[in-house]
Short mmCIF file of C-alpha atoms in Angstrom, two decimals:
data_model
loop_
_atom_site.label_atom_id
_atom_site.label_comp_id
_atom_site.label_asym_id
_atom_site.label_seq_id
_atom_site.Cartn_x
_atom_site.Cartn_y
_atom_site.Cartn_z
CA MET G 25 0.00 0.00 0.00
CA CYS G 26 2.92 2.32 0.15
CA ASN G 27 2.50 3.08 -3.49
CA ASN G 28 -1.28 2.80 -3.29
CA LEU G 29 -1.48 5.13 -0.33
CA HIS G 30 0.61 7.75 -2.02
CA GLY G 31 -0.11 8.37 -5.63
CA THR G 32 -2.22 5.71 -7.35
CA LYS G 33 -5.48 6.85 -8.89
CA LYS G 34 -8.48 5.04 -7.47
CA LYS G 35 -12.06 4.50 -8.47
CA LYS G 36 -14.54 6.67 -6.63
CA ARG G 37 -16.29 5.01 -3.71
CA LYS G 38 -19.41 6.01 -1.85
CA SER G 39 -17.40 6.78 1.28
CA ASP G 40 -14.93 9.17 -0.34
CA LEU G 41 -14.65 12.55 1.32
CA ASN G 42 -13.20 14.16 -1.77
CA PRO G 43 -12.94 17.93 -1.54
CA SER G 44 -15.26 19.87 -3.77
CA GLU G 45 -13.92 21.62 -6.85
CA GLY G 46 -13.94 24.92 -5.03
CA ASP G 47 -11.67 23.76 -2.23
CA SER G 48 -8.10 24.99 -2.31
CA TYR G 49 -4.99 23.42 -0.88
CA PRO G 50 -1.33 24.39 -0.51
CA GLU G 51 0.75 24.24 -3.64
CA GLU G 52 2.81 21.27 -2.42
CA GLU G 53 -0.33 19.10 -2.30
CA LYS G 54 -0.54 19.41 -6.08
CA TYR G 55 2.81 17.71 -6.60
CA SER G 56 2.89 14.08 -7.61
CA GLN G 57 3.20 12.08 -4.45
CA ARG G 58 6.37 10.16 -3.60
CA THR G 59 6.97 7.10 -1.51
CA LEU G 60 9.12 7.36 1.59
CA ASP G 61 11.82 4.74 2.06
CA ILE G 62 10.68 3.24 5.36
CA ASP G 63 11.80 -0.11 6.75
CA TRP G 64 9.33 -1.93 8.99
CA ASN G 65 10.94 -3.05 12.21
CA GLU G 66 8.83 -5.94 13.52
CA GLU G 67 10.47 -5.66 16.95
CA ILE G 68 8.43 -2.52 17.73
CA ALA G 69 5.10 -4.11 16.79
CA THR G 70 3.57 -4.23 20.25
CA GLU G 71 0.12 -3.34 21.52
CA THR G 72 1.15 -0.23 23.44
CA ILE G 73 4.62 1.24 23.40
CA PRO G 74 6.26 4.41 24.65
CA SER G 75 7.34 7.07 22.15
CA SER G 76 4.26 6.72 19.97
CA ILE G 77 2.35 8.95 17.56
CA ILE G 78 -1.09 7.42 16.94
CA LEU G 79 -3.26 8.71 14.09
CA LEU G 80 -5.61 5.77 13.41
CA GLY G 81 -8.78 5.75 15.49
CA GLY G 82 -7.87 9.10 17.02
CA PHE G 83 -4.92 11.37 17.74
CA GLN G 84 -2.78 10.21 20.64
CA VAL G 85 0.77 10.99 21.72
CA ILE G 86 2.69 8.79 24.20
CA ASN G 87 5.95 10.01 25.71
CA LYS G 88 9.12 8.06 26.48
CA GLU G 89 7.78 6.96 29.87
CA GLY G 90 4.55 5.62 28.37
CA LYS G 91 2.45 8.57 29.57
CA ASP G 92 -0.30 10.02 27.39
CA ILE G 93 0.56 13.67 26.72
CA THR G 94 -2.06 14.30 24.01
CA ARG G 95 -3.78 17.00 26.07
CA GLN G 96 -0.62 19.07 26.04
CA PHE G 97 -1.11 19.67 22.31
CA SER G 98 -3.28 22.76 21.87
CA PRO G 99 -5.50 22.83 18.76
CA THR G 100 -3.03 25.06 16.91
CA ILE G 101 0.05 23.06 17.93
CA LYS G 102 -1.72 19.84 16.98
CA SER G 103 -2.73 21.23 13.57
CA LEU G 104 0.77 22.53 12.93
CA PHE G 105 2.30 19.15 13.76
CA LEU G 106 -0.19 17.16 11.69
CA LEU G 107 0.17 19.46 8.70
CA ILE G 108 3.92 18.99 8.62
CA LEU G 109 3.84 15.27 9.49
CA LEU G 110 1.22 14.24 6.92
CA ALA G 111 2.76 16.39 4.20
CA THR G 112 6.12 14.73 4.90
CA PHE G 113 4.59 11.26 4.57
CA LYS G 114 2.71 12.28 1.45
CA THR G 115 5.37 14.00 -0.62
CA GLY G 116 8.62 13.16 1.10
CA LYS G 117 9.27 16.89 1.18
CA GLY G 118 6.89 18.46 3.66
CA ILE G 119 5.00 21.72 3.47
CA THR G 120 6.09 25.27 2.71
CA SER G 121 5.78 28.24 5.02
CA ALA G 122 3.21 29.63 2.59
CA GLY G 123 1.22 26.41 2.90
CA LEU G 124 1.20 26.65 6.69
CA ARG G 125 0.17 30.28 6.53
CA ASP G 126 -2.66 29.65 4.07
CA ILE G 127 -4.20 27.01 6.33
CA LEU G 128 -3.45 28.19 9.86
CA TRP G 129 -3.03 31.96 9.61
CA SER G 130 -4.76 33.03 6.42
CA ASP G 131 -6.06 36.17 8.13
CA LYS G 132 -2.53 37.31 9.06
CA ASP G 133 0.06 39.23 7.06
CA ASP G 134 3.43 37.56 6.39
CA ASN G 135 5.18 38.96 9.47
CA SER G 136 2.35 38.09 11.84
CA ALA G 137 2.00 34.61 10.33
CA ARG G 138 5.75 34.04 10.70
CA ASN G 139 5.64 35.10 14.32
CA ASN G 140 2.70 32.82 15.06
CA ARG G 141 4.43 29.93 13.33
CA ASN G 142 7.67 30.42 15.25
CA VAL G 143 5.91 30.76 18.60
CA ASN G 144 3.96 27.55 18.06
CA LEU G 145 7.02 25.69 16.78
CA SER G 146 8.86 26.73 19.94
CA LYS G 147 6.04 25.08 21.92
CA LEU G 148 5.83 22.02 19.69
CA ARG G 149 9.49 21.03 19.74
CA PRO G 150 9.74 20.47 23.53
CA LEU G 151 6.62 18.31 23.40
CA LEU G 152 8.14 16.17 20.66
CA GLN G 153 11.35 15.83 22.66
CA LYS G 154 9.27 14.20 25.39
CA VAL G 155 8.20 11.57 22.85
CA GLY G 156 11.60 10.72 21.44
CA GLU G 157 13.88 11.46 18.53
CA ILE G 158 11.56 13.67 16.49
CA GLU G 159 12.86 16.64 14.55
CA VAL G 160 10.97 19.42 12.82
CA THR G 161 13.30 20.99 10.28
CA ASP G 162 13.25 23.68 7.61
CA ASP G 163 15.48 23.40 4.53
CA ASN G 164 14.65 26.97 3.52
CA ARG G 165 11.78 25.73 1.38
CA TYR G 166 9.92 22.93 3.15
CA TRP G 167 9.08 22.16 6.75
CA SER G 168 9.32 18.43 7.44
CA VAL G 169 9.23 15.96 10.32
CA SER G 170 11.79 13.22 10.92
CA LEU G 171 10.91 10.33 13.22
CA GLY G 172 13.81 8.49 14.82
CA LYS G 173 13.92 4.67 14.86
CA GLY G 174 12.75 4.59 18.47
CA VAL G 175 9.54 6.46 17.63
CA TYR G 176 6.49 4.52 16.50
CA CYS G 177 3.76 5.98 14.26
CA ASP G 178 0.92 3.67 13.25
CA TYR G 179 0.29 5.51 9.98
CA GLN G 180 3.95 5.18 9.02
CA ALA G 181 3.84 1.51 9.97
CA VAL G 182 0.88 0.95 7.65
CA ILE G 183 2.83 2.46 4.76
CA ALA G 184 5.91 0.37 5.53
CA ILE G 185 4.15 -2.96 6.11
CA SER G 186 1.95 -2.69 3.02
CA SER G 187 5.00 -1.95 0.91
CA LYS G 188 6.77 -4.98 2.34
CA ILE G 189 3.77 -7.25 1.77
CA ASN G 190 3.53 -6.09 -1.84
CA ALA G 191 7.23 -6.76 -2.41
CA GLU G 192 7.57 -10.11 -0.65
CA GLN G 193 6.85 -13.58 -2.00
CA PRO G 194 5.40 -15.80 -0.68
CA PHE G 195 2.61 -14.07 1.21
CA ASN G 196 3.59 -13.24 4.80
CA LYS G 197 0.44 -13.97 6.79
CA ALA G 198 1.95 -13.04 10.16
CA LEU G 199 2.94 -9.63 8.84
CA PHE G 200 -0.49 -9.11 7.30
CA LEU G 201 -2.16 -9.98 10.61
CA GLU G 202 0.01 -7.30 12.23
CA PHE G 203 -1.16 -4.91 9.52
CA ILE G 204 -4.81 -5.77 10.27
CA ARG G 205 -4.18 -5.18 13.98
CA ILE G 206 -2.74 -1.73 13.31
CA VAL G 207 -5.52 -0.55 10.98
CA SER G 208 -8.40 -2.02 13.00
CA PRO G 209 -8.75 0.79 15.60
CA GLY G 210 -10.40 3.04 13.06
CA LEU G 211 -10.25 5.81 10.51
CA LEU G 212 -7.48 8.33 10.07
CA LEU G 213 -7.93 11.10 12.68
CA PRO G 214 -11.73 10.62 12.92
CA ASN G 215 -12.16 13.20 15.67
CA THR G 216 -10.03 15.87 14.04
CA HIS G 217 -12.10 18.02 11.72
CA ALA G 218 -10.49 20.38 9.23
CA GLU G 219 -11.09 20.98 5.56
CA TRP G 220 -7.45 20.39 4.66
CA LEU G 221 -7.61 16.92 6.25
CA ASP G 222 -10.47 15.64 4.07
CA SER G 223 -8.24 14.67 1.16
CA TYR G 224 -5.87 12.76 3.45
CA LYS G 225 -8.74 10.88 5.09
CA SER G 226 -10.40 10.04 1.79
CA GLU G 227 -7.18 8.89 0.18
CA TYR G 228 -6.23 6.73 3.14
CA SER G 229 -9.60 4.96 3.29
CA SER G 230 -9.81 4.50 -0.46
CA SER G 231 -6.25 3.17 -0.75
CA LEU G 232 -6.65 0.87 2.24
CA ILE G 233 -9.79 -0.69 0.78
CA GLU G 234 -8.10 -1.15 -2.58
CA PHE G 235 -5.10 -2.82 -0.95
CA LEU G 236 -7.26 -5.16 1.14
CA LEU G 237 -9.32 -6.22 -1.87
CA LYS G 238 -6.15 -7.14 -3.73
CA ILE G 239 -4.98 -9.20 -0.75
CA SER G 240 -8.37 -10.95 -0.50
CA ILE G 241 -7.98 -12.60 -3.92
CA ARG G 242 -4.51 -13.99 -3.28
CA PRO G 243 -4.48 -17.81 -3.34
CA GLU G 244 -3.16 -17.93 0.23
CA VAL G 245 -6.05 -15.81 1.48
CA GLU G 246 -9.17 -16.60 -0.55
CA LYS G 247 -9.92 -19.76 1.45
CA ASP G 248 -8.81 -18.37 4.80
CA TYR G 249 -12.30 -17.56 6.06
CA GLU G 250 -11.25 -15.95 9.34
CA LEU G 251 -8.89 -13.64 7.50
CA LEU G 252 -11.57 -12.77 4.92
CA THR G 253 -13.88 -11.86 7.79
CA GLN G 254 -11.24 -9.56 9.26
CA ILE G 255 -10.63 -7.92 5.89
CA GLY G 256 -14.36 -7.34 5.46
CA ASP G 257 -14.54 -5.86 8.96
CA VAL G 258 -11.87 -3.27 8.19
CA ILE G 259 -13.42 -2.34 4.86
CA LEU G 260 -16.84 -1.82 6.43
CA LEU G 261 -15.24 0.27 9.15
CA HIS G 262 -14.22 2.72 6.42
CA ASP G 263 -17.36 2.41 4.32
CA THR G 264 -20.44 0.94 5.99
CA ILE G 265 -22.09 0.31 2.60
CA ASP G 266 -19.13 -1.11 0.72
CA GLU G 267 -20.51 -4.14 -1.10
CA ASP G 268 -17.13 -5.86 -1.36
CA GLY G 269 -16.66 -5.52 2.38
CA LEU G 270 -20.10 -7.02 2.97
CA ARG G 271 -19.41 -9.90 0.61
CA LEU G 272 -16.09 -10.77 2.24
CA LYS G 273 -17.36 -10.56 5.80
CA CYS G 274 -20.57 -12.49 5.19
CA TYR G 275 -18.81 -15.15 3.14
CA GLY G 276 -16.05 -15.54 5.74
CA LEU G 277 -18.57 -15.86 8.58
CA TYR G 278 -20.85 -18.19 6.64
CA LYS G 279 -18.03 -20.55 5.68
CA SER G 280 -16.81 -20.48 9.30
CA ASN G 281 -20.22 -21.87 10.35
CA LYS G 282 -21.24 -18.52 11.86
CA LYS G 283 -24.32 -18.22 9.69
CA GLY G 284 -26.28 -16.26 12.27
CA LYS G 285 -23.59 -13.61 12.51
CA ALA G 286 -23.34 -13.50 8.72
CA LEU G 287 -27.08 -12.82 8.46
CA GLN G 288 -26.88 -10.22 11.21
CA CYS G 289 -24.11 -8.45 9.30
CA TYR G 290 -26.17 -8.56 6.11
CA ASN G 291 -29.27 -7.13 7.82
CA LYS G 292 -27.28 -4.29 9.37
CA PHE G 293 -25.78 -3.49 5.97
CA CYS G 294 -29.23 -3.39 4.39
CA GLU G 295 -30.43 -0.96 7.06
CA ASP G 296 -27.45 1.35 6.53
CA TYR G 297 -27.83 1.10 2.76
CA LYS G 298 -31.49 2.10 2.96
CA THR G 299 -30.74 4.97 5.35
CA LEU G 300 -27.88 6.42 3.31
CA LEU G 301 -29.08 5.83 -0.24
CA ASN G 302 -32.84 5.75 0.29
CA GLU G 303 -33.19 2.53 -1.67
CA GLU G 304 -33.28 -1.17 -0.89
CA TYR G 305 -30.17 -3.29 -1.27
CA LYS G 306 -31.05 -5.70 -4.06
CA GLU G 307 -28.75 -8.70 -3.64
CA GLU G 308 -30.19 -11.52 -1.56
CA PHE G 309 -28.25 -13.00 1.35
CA ASN G 310 -28.13 -16.53 -0.08
CA SER G 311 -26.76 -15.25 -3.36
CA LEU G 312 -24.15 -13.14 -1.61
CA VAL G 313 -22.64 -15.92 0.52
CA LYS G 314 -22.40 -18.30 -2.44
CA LYS G 315 -20.23 -15.91 -4.45
CA GLY G 316 -17.26 -16.19 -2.16
CA SER G 317 -14.23 -14.00 -2.37
#
């Protein structure tokens, strides 16, 4: 998914939060996206670890001692950090001072915006030092974030693991299960609401679904009913009326002799489908579970 997450065109899905044509974004977001060279270190794949930046399921920052310091990030400091971090992951370059100004201080002149930026950076850097080896740097054109090897970021891990899974043969099930564990907590920054974030959220969900669907048809996976159920679960987490997600989850449950749960999943999907699209879902349950993956 490293390449999928950052640059591949995708078909439109019902869940996409694509910005409208009138929305504007910093100039660097128009550049073709580049993949970061990230190695996945399986030794840091633990449930909860110190020195963590969590973006999936909600924003959370854990310091070196394992203490949650999320509340120490004011809304502006949080936005500044996320802008630079996500732009670094997306382009490999970061974001310009003009890009920061346009989003965070559009009502300020250049001098005032620069002062606000510098004040908030002076507050951000000590917070990041509490987490670990994290540097915010400026190369005279782009602001970027560098995460040291002792710092864990779930979003970065998703990029790295998906890239490794795509590159490796044969299929590494253990690594994919770790991937599923990391993405299962939820959407990208679901409780952080900002117009500039919509494209990141939409792209992440769309790319994740695309990646999971490709994995679901691999010979090593298509008869692994528990794994198909998990894949369907994650897809439906991102799009409650994704028909592929429904098919995979129902089929996986049905073939695992959990027919009641499969029907329950189908009925819930039909309710959501009717609520969101104001029309009945047409495919029958029996037909759906016979199709398989």
